PDB file of N, CA, C and O in Angstrom:
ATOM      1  N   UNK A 593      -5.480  -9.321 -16.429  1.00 66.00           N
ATOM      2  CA  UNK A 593      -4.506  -8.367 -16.928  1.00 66.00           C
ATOM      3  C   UNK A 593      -3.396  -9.106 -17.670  1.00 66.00           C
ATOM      4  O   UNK A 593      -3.222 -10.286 -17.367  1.00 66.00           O
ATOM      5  N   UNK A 594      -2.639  -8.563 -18.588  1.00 72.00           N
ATOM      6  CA  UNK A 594      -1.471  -8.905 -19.069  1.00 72.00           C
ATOM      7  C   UNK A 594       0.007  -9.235 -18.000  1.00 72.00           C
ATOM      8  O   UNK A 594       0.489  -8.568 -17.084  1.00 72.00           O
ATOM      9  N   UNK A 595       0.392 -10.482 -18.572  1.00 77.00           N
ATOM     10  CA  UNK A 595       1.221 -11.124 -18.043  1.00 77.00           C
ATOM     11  C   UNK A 595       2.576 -10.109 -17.206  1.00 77.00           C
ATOM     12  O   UNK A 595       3.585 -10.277 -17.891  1.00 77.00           O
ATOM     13  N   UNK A 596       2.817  -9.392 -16.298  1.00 76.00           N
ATOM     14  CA  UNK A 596       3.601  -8.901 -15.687  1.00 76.00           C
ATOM     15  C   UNK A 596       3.031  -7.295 -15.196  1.00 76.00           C
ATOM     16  O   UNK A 596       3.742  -6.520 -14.556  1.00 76.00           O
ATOM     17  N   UNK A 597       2.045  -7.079 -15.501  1.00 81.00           N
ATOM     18  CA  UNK A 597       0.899  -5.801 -15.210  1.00 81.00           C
ATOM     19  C   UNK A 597       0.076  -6.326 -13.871  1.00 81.00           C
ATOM     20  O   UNK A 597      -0.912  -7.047 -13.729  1.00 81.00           O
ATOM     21  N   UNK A 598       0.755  -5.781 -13.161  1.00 89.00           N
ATOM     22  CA  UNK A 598      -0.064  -5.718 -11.503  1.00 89.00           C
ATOM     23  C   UNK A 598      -0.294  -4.553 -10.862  1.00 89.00           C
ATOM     24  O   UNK A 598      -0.032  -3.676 -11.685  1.00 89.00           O
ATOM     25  N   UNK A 599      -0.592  -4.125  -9.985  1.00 93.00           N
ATOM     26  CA  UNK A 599      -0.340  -2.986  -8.984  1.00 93.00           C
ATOM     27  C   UNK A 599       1.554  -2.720  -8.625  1.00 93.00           C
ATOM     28  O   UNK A 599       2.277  -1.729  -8.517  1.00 93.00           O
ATOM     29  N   UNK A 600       1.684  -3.715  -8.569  1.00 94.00           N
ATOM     30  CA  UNK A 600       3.240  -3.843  -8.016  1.00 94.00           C
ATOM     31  C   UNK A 600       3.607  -2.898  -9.502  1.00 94.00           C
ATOM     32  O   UNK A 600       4.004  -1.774  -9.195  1.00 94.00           O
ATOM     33  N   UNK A 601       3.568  -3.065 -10.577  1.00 93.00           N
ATOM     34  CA  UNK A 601       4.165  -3.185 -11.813  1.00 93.00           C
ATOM     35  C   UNK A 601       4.013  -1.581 -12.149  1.00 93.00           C
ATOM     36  O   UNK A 601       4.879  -0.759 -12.450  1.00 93.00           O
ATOM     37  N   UNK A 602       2.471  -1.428 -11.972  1.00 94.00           N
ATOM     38  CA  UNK A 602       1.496   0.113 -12.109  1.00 94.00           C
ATOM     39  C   UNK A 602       2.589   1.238 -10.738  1.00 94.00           C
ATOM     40  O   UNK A 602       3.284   2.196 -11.074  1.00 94.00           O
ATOM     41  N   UNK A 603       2.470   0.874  -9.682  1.00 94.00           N
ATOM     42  CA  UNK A 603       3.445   1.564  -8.282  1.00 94.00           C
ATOM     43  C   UNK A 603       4.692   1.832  -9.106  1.00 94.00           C
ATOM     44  O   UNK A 603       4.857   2.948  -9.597  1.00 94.00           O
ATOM     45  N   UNK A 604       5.661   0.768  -9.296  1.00 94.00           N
ATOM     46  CA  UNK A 604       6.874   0.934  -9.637  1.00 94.00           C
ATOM     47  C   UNK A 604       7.419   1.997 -11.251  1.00 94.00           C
ATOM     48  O   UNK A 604       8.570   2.245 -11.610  1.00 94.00           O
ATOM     49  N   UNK A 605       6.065   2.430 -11.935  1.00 94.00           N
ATOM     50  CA  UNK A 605       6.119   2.832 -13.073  1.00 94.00           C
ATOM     51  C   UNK A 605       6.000   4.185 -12.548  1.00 94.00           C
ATOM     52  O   UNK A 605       6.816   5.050 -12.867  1.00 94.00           O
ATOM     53  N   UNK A 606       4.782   4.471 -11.563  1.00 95.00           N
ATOM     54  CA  UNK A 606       4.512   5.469 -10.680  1.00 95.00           C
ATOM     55  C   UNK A 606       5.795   6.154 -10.437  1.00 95.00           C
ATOM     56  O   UNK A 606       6.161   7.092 -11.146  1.00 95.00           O
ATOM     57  N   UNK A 607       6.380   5.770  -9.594  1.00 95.00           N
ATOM     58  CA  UNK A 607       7.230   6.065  -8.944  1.00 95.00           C
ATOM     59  C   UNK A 607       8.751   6.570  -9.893  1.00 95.00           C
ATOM     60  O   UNK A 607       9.401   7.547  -9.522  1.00 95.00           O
ATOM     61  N   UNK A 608       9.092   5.877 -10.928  1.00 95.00           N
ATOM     62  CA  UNK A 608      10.075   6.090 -11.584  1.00 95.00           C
ATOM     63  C   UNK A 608       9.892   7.232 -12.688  1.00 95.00           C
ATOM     64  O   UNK A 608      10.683   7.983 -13.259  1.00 95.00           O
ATOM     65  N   UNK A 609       8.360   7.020 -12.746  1.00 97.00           N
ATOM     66  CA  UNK A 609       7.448   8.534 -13.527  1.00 97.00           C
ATOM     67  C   UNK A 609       8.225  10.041 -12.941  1.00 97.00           C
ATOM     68  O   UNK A 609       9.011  10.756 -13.562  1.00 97.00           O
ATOM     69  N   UNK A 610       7.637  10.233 -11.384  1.00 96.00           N
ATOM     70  CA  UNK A 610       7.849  10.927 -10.729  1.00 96.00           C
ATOM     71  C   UNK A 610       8.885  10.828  -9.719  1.00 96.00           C
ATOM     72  O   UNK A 610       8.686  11.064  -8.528  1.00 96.00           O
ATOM     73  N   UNK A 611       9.928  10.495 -10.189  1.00 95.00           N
ATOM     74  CA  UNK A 611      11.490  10.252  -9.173  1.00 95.00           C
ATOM     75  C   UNK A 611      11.237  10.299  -8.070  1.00 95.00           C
ATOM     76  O   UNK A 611      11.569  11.223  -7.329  1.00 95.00           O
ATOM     77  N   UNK A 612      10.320   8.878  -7.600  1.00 94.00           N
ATOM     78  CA  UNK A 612      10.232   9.122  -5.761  1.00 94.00           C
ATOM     79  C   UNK A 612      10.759   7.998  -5.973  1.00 94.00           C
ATOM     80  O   UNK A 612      10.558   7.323  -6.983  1.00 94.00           O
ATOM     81  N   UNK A 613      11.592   7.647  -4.898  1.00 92.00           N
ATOM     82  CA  UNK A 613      12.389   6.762  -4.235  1.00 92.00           C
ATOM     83  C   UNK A 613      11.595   5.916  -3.652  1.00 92.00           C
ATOM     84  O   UNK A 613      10.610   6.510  -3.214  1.00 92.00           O
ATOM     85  N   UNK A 614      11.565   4.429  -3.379  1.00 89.00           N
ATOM     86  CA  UNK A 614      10.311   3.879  -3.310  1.00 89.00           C
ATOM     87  C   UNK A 614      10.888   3.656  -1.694  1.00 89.00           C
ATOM     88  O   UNK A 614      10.234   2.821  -1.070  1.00 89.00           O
ATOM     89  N   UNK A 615      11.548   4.025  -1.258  1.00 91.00           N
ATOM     90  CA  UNK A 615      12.206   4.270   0.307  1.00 91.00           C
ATOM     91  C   UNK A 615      10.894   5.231   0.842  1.00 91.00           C
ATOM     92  O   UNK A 615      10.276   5.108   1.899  1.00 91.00           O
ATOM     93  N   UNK A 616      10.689   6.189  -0.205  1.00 93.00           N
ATOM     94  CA  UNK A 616       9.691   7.246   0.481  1.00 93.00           C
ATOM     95  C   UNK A 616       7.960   6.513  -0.058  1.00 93.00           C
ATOM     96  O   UNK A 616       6.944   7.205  -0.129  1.00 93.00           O
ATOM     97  N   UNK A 617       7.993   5.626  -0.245  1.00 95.00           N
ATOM     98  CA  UNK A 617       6.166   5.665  -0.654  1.00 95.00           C
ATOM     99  C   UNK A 617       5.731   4.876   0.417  1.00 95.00           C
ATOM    100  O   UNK A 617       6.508   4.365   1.224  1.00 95.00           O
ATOM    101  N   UNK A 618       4.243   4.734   0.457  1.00 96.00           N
ATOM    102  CA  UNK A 618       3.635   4.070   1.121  1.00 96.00           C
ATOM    103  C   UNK A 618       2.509   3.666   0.077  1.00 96.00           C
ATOM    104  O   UNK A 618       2.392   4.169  -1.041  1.00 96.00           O
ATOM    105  N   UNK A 619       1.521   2.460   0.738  1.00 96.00           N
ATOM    106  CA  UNK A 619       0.465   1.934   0.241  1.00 96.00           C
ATOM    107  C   UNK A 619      -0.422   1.397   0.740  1.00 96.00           C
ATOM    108  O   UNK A 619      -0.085   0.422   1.411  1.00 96.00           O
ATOM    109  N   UNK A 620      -1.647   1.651   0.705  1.00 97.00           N
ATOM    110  CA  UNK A 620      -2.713   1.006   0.908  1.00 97.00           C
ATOM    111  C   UNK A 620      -3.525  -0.132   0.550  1.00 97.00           C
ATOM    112  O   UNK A 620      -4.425   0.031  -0.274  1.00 97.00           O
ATOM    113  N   UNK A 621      -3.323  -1.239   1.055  1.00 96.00           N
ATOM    114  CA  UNK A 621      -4.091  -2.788   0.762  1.00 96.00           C
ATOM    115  C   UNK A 621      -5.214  -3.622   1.715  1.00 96.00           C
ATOM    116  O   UNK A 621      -5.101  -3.933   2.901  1.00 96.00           O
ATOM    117  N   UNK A 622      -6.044  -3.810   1.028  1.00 94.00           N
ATOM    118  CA  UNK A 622      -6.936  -4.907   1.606  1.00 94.00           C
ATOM    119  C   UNK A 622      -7.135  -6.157   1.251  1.00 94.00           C
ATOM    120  O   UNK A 622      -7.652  -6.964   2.025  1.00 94.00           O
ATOM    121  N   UNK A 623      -6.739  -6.476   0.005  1.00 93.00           N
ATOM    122  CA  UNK A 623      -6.920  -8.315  -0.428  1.00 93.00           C
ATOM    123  C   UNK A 623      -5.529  -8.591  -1.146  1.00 93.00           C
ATOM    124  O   UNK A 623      -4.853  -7.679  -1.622  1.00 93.00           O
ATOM    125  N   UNK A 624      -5.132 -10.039  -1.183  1.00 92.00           N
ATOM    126  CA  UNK A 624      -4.099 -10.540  -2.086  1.00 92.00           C
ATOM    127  C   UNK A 624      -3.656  -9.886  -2.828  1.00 92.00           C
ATOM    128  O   UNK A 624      -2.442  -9.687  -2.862  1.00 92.00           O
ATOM    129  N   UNK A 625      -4.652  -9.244  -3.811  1.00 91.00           N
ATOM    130  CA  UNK A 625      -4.156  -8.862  -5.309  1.00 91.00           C
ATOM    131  C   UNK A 625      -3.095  -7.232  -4.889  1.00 91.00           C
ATOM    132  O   UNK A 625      -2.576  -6.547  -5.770  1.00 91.00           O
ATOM    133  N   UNK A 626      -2.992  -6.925  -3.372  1.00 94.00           N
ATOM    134  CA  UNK A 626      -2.486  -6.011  -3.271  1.00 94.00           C
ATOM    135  C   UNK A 626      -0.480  -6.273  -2.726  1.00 94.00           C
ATOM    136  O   UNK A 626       0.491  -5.555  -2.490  1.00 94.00           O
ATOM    137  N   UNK A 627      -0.796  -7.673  -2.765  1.00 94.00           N
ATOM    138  CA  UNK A 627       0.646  -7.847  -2.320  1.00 94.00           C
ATOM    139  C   UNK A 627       2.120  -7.644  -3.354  1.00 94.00           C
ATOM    140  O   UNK A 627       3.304  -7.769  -3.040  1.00 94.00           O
ATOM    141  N   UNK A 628       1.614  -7.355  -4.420  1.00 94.00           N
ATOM    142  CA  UNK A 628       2.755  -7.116  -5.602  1.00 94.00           C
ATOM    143  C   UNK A 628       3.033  -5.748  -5.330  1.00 94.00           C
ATOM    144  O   UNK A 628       4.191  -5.337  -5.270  1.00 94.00           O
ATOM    145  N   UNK A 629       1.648  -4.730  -5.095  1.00 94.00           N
ATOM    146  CA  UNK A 629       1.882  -3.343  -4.492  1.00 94.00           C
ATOM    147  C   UNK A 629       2.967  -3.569  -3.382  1.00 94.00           C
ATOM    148  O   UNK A 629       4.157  -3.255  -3.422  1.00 94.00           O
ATOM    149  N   UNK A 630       2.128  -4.310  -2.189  1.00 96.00           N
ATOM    150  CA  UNK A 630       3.396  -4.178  -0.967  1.00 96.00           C
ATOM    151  C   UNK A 630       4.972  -4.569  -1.414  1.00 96.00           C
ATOM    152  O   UNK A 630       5.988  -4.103  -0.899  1.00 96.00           O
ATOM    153  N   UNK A 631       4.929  -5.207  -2.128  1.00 94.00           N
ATOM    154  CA  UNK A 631       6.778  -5.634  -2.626  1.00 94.00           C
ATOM    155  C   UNK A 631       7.570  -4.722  -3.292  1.00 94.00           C
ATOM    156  O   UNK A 631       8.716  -5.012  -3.636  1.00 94.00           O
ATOM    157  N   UNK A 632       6.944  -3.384  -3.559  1.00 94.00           N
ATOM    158  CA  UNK A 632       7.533  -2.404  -4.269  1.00 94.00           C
ATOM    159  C   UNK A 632       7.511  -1.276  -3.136  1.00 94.00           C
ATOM    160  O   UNK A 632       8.576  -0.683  -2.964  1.00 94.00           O
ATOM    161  N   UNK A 633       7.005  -1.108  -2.768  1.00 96.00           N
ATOM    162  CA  UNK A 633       6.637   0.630  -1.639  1.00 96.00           C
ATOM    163  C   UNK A 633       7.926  -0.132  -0.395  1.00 96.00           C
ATOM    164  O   UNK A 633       8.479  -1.223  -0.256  1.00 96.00           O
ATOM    165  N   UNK A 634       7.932   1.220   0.308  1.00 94.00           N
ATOM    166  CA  UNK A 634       8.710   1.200   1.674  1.00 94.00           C
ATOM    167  C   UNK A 634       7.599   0.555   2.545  1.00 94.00           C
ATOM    168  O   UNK A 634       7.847  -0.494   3.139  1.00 94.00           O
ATOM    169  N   UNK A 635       6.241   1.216   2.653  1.00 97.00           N
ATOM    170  CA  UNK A 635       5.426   0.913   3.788  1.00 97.00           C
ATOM    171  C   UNK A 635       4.310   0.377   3.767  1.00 97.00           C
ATOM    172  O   UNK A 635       3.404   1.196   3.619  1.00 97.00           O
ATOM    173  N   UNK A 636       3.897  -0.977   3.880  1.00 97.00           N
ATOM    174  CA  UNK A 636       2.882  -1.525   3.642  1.00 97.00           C
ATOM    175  C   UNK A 636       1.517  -1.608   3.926  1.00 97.00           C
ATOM    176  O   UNK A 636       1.182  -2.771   4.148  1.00 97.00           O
ATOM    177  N   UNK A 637       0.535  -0.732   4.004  1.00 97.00           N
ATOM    178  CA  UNK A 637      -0.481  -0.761   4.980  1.00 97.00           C
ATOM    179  C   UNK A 637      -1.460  -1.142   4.774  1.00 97.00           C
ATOM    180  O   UNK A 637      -2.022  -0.568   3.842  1.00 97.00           O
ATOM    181  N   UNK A 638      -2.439  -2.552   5.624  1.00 96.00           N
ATOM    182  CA  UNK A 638      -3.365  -3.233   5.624  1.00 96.00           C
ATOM    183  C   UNK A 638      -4.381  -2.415   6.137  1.00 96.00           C
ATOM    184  O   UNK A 638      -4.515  -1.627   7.073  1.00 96.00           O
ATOM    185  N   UNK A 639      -4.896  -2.757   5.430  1.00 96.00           N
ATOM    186  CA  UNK A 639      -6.346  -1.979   5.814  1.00 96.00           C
ATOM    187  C   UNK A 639      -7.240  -2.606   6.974  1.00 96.00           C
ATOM    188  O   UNK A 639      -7.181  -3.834   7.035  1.00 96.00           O
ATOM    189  N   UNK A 640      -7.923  -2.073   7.751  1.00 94.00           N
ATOM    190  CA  UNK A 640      -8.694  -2.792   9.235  1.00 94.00           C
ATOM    191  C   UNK A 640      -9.827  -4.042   8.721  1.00 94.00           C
ATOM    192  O   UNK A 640     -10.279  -4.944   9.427  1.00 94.00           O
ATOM    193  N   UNK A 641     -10.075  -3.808   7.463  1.00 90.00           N
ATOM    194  CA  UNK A 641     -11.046  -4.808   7.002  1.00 90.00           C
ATOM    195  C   UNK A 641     -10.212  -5.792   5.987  1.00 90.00           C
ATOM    196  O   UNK A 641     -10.826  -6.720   5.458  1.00 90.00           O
ATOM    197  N   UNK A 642      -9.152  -5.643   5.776  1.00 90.00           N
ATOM    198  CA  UNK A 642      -8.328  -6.550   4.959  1.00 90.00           C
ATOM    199  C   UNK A 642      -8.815  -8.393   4.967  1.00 90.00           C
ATOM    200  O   UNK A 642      -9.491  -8.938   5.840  1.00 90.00           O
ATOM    201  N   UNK A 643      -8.327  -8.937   3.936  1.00 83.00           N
ATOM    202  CA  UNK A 643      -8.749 -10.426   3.924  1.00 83.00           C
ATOM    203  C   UNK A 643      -7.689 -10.870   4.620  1.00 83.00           C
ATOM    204  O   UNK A 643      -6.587 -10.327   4.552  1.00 83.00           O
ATOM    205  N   UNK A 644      -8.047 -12.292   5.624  1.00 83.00           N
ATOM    206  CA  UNK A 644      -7.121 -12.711   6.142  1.00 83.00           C
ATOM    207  C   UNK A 644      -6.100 -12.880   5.983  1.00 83.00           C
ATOM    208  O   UNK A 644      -6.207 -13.817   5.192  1.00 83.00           O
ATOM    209  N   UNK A 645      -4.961 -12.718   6.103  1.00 89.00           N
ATOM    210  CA  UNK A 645      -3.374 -12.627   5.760  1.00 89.00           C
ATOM    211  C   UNK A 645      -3.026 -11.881   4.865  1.00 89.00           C
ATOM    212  O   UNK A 645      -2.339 -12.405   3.988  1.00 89.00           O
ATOM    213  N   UNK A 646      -3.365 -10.330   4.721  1.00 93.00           N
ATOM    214  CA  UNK A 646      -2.749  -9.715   3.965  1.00 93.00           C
ATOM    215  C   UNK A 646      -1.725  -9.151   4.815  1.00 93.00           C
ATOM    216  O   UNK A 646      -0.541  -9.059   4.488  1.00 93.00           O
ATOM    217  N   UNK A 647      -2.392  -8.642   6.309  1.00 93.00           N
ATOM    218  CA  UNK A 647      -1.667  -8.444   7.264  1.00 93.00           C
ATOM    219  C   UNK A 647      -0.728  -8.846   7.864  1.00 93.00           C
ATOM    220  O   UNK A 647      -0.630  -8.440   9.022  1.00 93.00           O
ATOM    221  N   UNK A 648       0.171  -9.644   7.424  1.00 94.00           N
ATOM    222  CA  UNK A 648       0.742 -10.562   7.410  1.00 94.00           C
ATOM    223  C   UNK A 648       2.083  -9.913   6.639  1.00 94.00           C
ATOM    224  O   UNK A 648       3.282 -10.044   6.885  1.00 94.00           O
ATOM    225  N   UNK A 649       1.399  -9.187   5.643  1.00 95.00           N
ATOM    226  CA  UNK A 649       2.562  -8.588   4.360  1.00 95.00           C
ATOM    227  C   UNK A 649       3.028  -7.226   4.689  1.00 95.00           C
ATOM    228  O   UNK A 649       4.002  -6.758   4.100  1.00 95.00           O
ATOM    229  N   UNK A 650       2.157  -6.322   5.924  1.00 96.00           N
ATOM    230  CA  UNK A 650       2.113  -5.185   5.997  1.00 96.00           C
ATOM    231  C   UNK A 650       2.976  -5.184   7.220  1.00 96.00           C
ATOM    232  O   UNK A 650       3.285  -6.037   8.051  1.00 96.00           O
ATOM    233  N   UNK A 651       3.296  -3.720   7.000  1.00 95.00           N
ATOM    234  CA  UNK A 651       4.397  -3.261   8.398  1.00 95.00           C
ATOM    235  C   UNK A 651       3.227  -2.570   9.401  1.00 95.00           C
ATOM    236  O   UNK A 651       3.536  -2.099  10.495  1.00 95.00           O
ATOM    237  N   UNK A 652       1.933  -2.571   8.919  1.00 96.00           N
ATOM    238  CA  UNK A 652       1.303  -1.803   9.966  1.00 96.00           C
ATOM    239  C   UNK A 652      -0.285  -2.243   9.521  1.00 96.00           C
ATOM    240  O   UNK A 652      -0.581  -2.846   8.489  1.00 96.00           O
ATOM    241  N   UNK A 653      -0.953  -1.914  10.274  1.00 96.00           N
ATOM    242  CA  UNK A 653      -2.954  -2.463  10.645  1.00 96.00           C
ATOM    243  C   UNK A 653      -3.170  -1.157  10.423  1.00 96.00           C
ATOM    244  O   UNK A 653      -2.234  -0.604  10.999  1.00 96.00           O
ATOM    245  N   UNK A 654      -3.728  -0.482  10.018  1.00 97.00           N
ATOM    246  CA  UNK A 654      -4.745   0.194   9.970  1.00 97.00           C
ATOM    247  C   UNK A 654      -6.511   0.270  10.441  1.00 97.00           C
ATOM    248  O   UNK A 654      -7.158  -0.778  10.442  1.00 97.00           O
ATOM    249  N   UNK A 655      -7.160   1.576  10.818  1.00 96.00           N
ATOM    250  CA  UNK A 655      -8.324   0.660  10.911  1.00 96.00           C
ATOM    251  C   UNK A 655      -9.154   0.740   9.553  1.00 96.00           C
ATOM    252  O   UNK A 655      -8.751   1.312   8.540  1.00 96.00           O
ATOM    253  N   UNK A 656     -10.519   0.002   9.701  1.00 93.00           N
ATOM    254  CA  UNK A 656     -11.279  -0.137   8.086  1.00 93.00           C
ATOM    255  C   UNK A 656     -11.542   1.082   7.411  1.00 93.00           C
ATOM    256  O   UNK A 656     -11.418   2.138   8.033  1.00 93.00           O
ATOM    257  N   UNK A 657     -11.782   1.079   6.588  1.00 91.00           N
ATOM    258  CA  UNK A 657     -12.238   2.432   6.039  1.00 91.00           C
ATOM    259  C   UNK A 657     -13.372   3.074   6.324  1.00 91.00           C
ATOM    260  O   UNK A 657     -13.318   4.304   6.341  1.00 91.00           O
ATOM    261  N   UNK A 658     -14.225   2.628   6.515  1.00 93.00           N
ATOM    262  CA  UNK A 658     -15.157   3.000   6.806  1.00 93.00           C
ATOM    263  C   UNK A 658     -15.394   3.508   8.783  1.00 93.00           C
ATOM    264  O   UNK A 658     -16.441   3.668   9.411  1.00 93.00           O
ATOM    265  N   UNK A 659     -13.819   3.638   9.280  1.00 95.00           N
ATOM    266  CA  UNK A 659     -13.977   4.061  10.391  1.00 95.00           C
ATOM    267  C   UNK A 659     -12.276   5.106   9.909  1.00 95.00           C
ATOM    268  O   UNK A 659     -11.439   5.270  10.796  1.00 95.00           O
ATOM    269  N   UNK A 660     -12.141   5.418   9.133  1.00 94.00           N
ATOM    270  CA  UNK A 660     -10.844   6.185   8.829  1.00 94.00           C
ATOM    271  C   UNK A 660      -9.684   5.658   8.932  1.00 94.00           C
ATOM    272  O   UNK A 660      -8.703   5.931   9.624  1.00 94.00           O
ATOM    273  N   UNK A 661      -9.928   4.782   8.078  1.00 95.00           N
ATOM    274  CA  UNK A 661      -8.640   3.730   8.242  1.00 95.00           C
ATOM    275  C   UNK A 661      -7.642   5.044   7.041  1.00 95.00           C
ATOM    276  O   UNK A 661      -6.997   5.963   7.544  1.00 95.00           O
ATOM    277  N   UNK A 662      -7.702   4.901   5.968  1.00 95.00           N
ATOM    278  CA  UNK A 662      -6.302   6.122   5.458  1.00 95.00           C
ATOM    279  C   UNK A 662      -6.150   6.771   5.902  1.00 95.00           C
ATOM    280  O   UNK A 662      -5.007   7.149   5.644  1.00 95.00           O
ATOM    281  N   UNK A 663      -6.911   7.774   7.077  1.00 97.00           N
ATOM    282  CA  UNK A 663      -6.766   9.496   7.287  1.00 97.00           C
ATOM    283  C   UNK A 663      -5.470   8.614   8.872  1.00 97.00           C
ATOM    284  O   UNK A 663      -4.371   9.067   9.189  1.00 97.00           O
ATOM    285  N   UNK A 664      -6.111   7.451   9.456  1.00 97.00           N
ATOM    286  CA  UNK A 664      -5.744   7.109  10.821  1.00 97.00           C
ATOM    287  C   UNK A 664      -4.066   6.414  10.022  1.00 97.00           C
ATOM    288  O   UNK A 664      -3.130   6.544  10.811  1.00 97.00           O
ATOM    289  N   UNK A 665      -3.670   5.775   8.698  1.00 96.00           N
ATOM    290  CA  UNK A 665      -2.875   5.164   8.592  1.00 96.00           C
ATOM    291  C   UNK A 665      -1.323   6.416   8.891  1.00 96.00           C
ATOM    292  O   UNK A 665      -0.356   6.554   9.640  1.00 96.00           O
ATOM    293  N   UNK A 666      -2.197   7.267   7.358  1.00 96.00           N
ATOM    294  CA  UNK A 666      -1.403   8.175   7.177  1.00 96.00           C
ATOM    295  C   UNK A 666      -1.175   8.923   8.296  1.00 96.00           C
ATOM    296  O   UNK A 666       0.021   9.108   8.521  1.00 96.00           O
ATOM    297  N   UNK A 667      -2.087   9.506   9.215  1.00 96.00           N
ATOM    298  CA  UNK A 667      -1.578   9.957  10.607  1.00 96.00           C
ATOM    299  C   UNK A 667      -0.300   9.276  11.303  1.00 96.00           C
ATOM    300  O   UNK A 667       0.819   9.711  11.574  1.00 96.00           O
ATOM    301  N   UNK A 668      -0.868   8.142  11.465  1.00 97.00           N
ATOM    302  CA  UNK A 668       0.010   6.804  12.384  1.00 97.00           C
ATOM    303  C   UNK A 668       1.794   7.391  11.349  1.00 97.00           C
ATOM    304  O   UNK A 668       2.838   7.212  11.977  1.00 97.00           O
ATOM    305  N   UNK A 669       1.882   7.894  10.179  1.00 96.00           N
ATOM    306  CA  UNK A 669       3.485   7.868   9.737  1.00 96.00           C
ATOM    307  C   UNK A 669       3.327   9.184   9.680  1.00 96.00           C
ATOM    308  O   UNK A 669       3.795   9.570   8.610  1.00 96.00           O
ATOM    309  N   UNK A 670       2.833  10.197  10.400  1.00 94.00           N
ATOM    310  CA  UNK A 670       3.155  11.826  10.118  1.00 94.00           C
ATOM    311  C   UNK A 670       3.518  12.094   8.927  1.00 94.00           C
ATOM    312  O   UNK A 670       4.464  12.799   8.576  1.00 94.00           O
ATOM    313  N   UNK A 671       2.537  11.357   8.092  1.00 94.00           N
ATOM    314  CA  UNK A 671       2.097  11.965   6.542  1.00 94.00           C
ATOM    315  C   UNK A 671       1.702  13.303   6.606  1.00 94.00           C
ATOM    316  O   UNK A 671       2.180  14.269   6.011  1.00 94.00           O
ATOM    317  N   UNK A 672       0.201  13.214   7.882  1.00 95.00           N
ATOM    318  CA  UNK A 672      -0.628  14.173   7.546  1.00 95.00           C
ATOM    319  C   UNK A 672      -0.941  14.636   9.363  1.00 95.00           C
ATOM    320  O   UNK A 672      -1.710  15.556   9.642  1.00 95.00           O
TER     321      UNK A 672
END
């Protein structure tokens, strides 16, 4: 990608698109390339199958997806 175009970059454009306060977002990550995302959102969430130490960046574990890791994240913050 072009030099300053990340997820972090894509979120924060998101967000200023649609006047959410990045106090109110959350996000979903499983590898490195998701940690520019986590530096912009309020809530960081690793996914149960994440690469080693992403979890590390996140305020919360989730489980994998493939056992309902978003439906269980978003539960876990009375999203949904």
């Amino acid at each position: 990608s072009l030099p300053g175009v990340n997820k972090g970059s894509a979120i924060r454009w998101l967000l200023d698109y649609l006047k959410i306060c990045p106090q109110d977002s959350f996000a979903f990550g499983d590898s490195m390339n998701d940690l520019e995302m986590f530096q912009v959102v309020d809530t960081a969430i690793a996914m149960g199958n994440s690469r080693h130490g992403v979890e590390a960046y996140a305020q919360y574990q989730t489980t994998d997806l493939d056992h309902g890791g978003i439906y269980n994240g978003m539960s876990h913050f009375g999203l949904i």
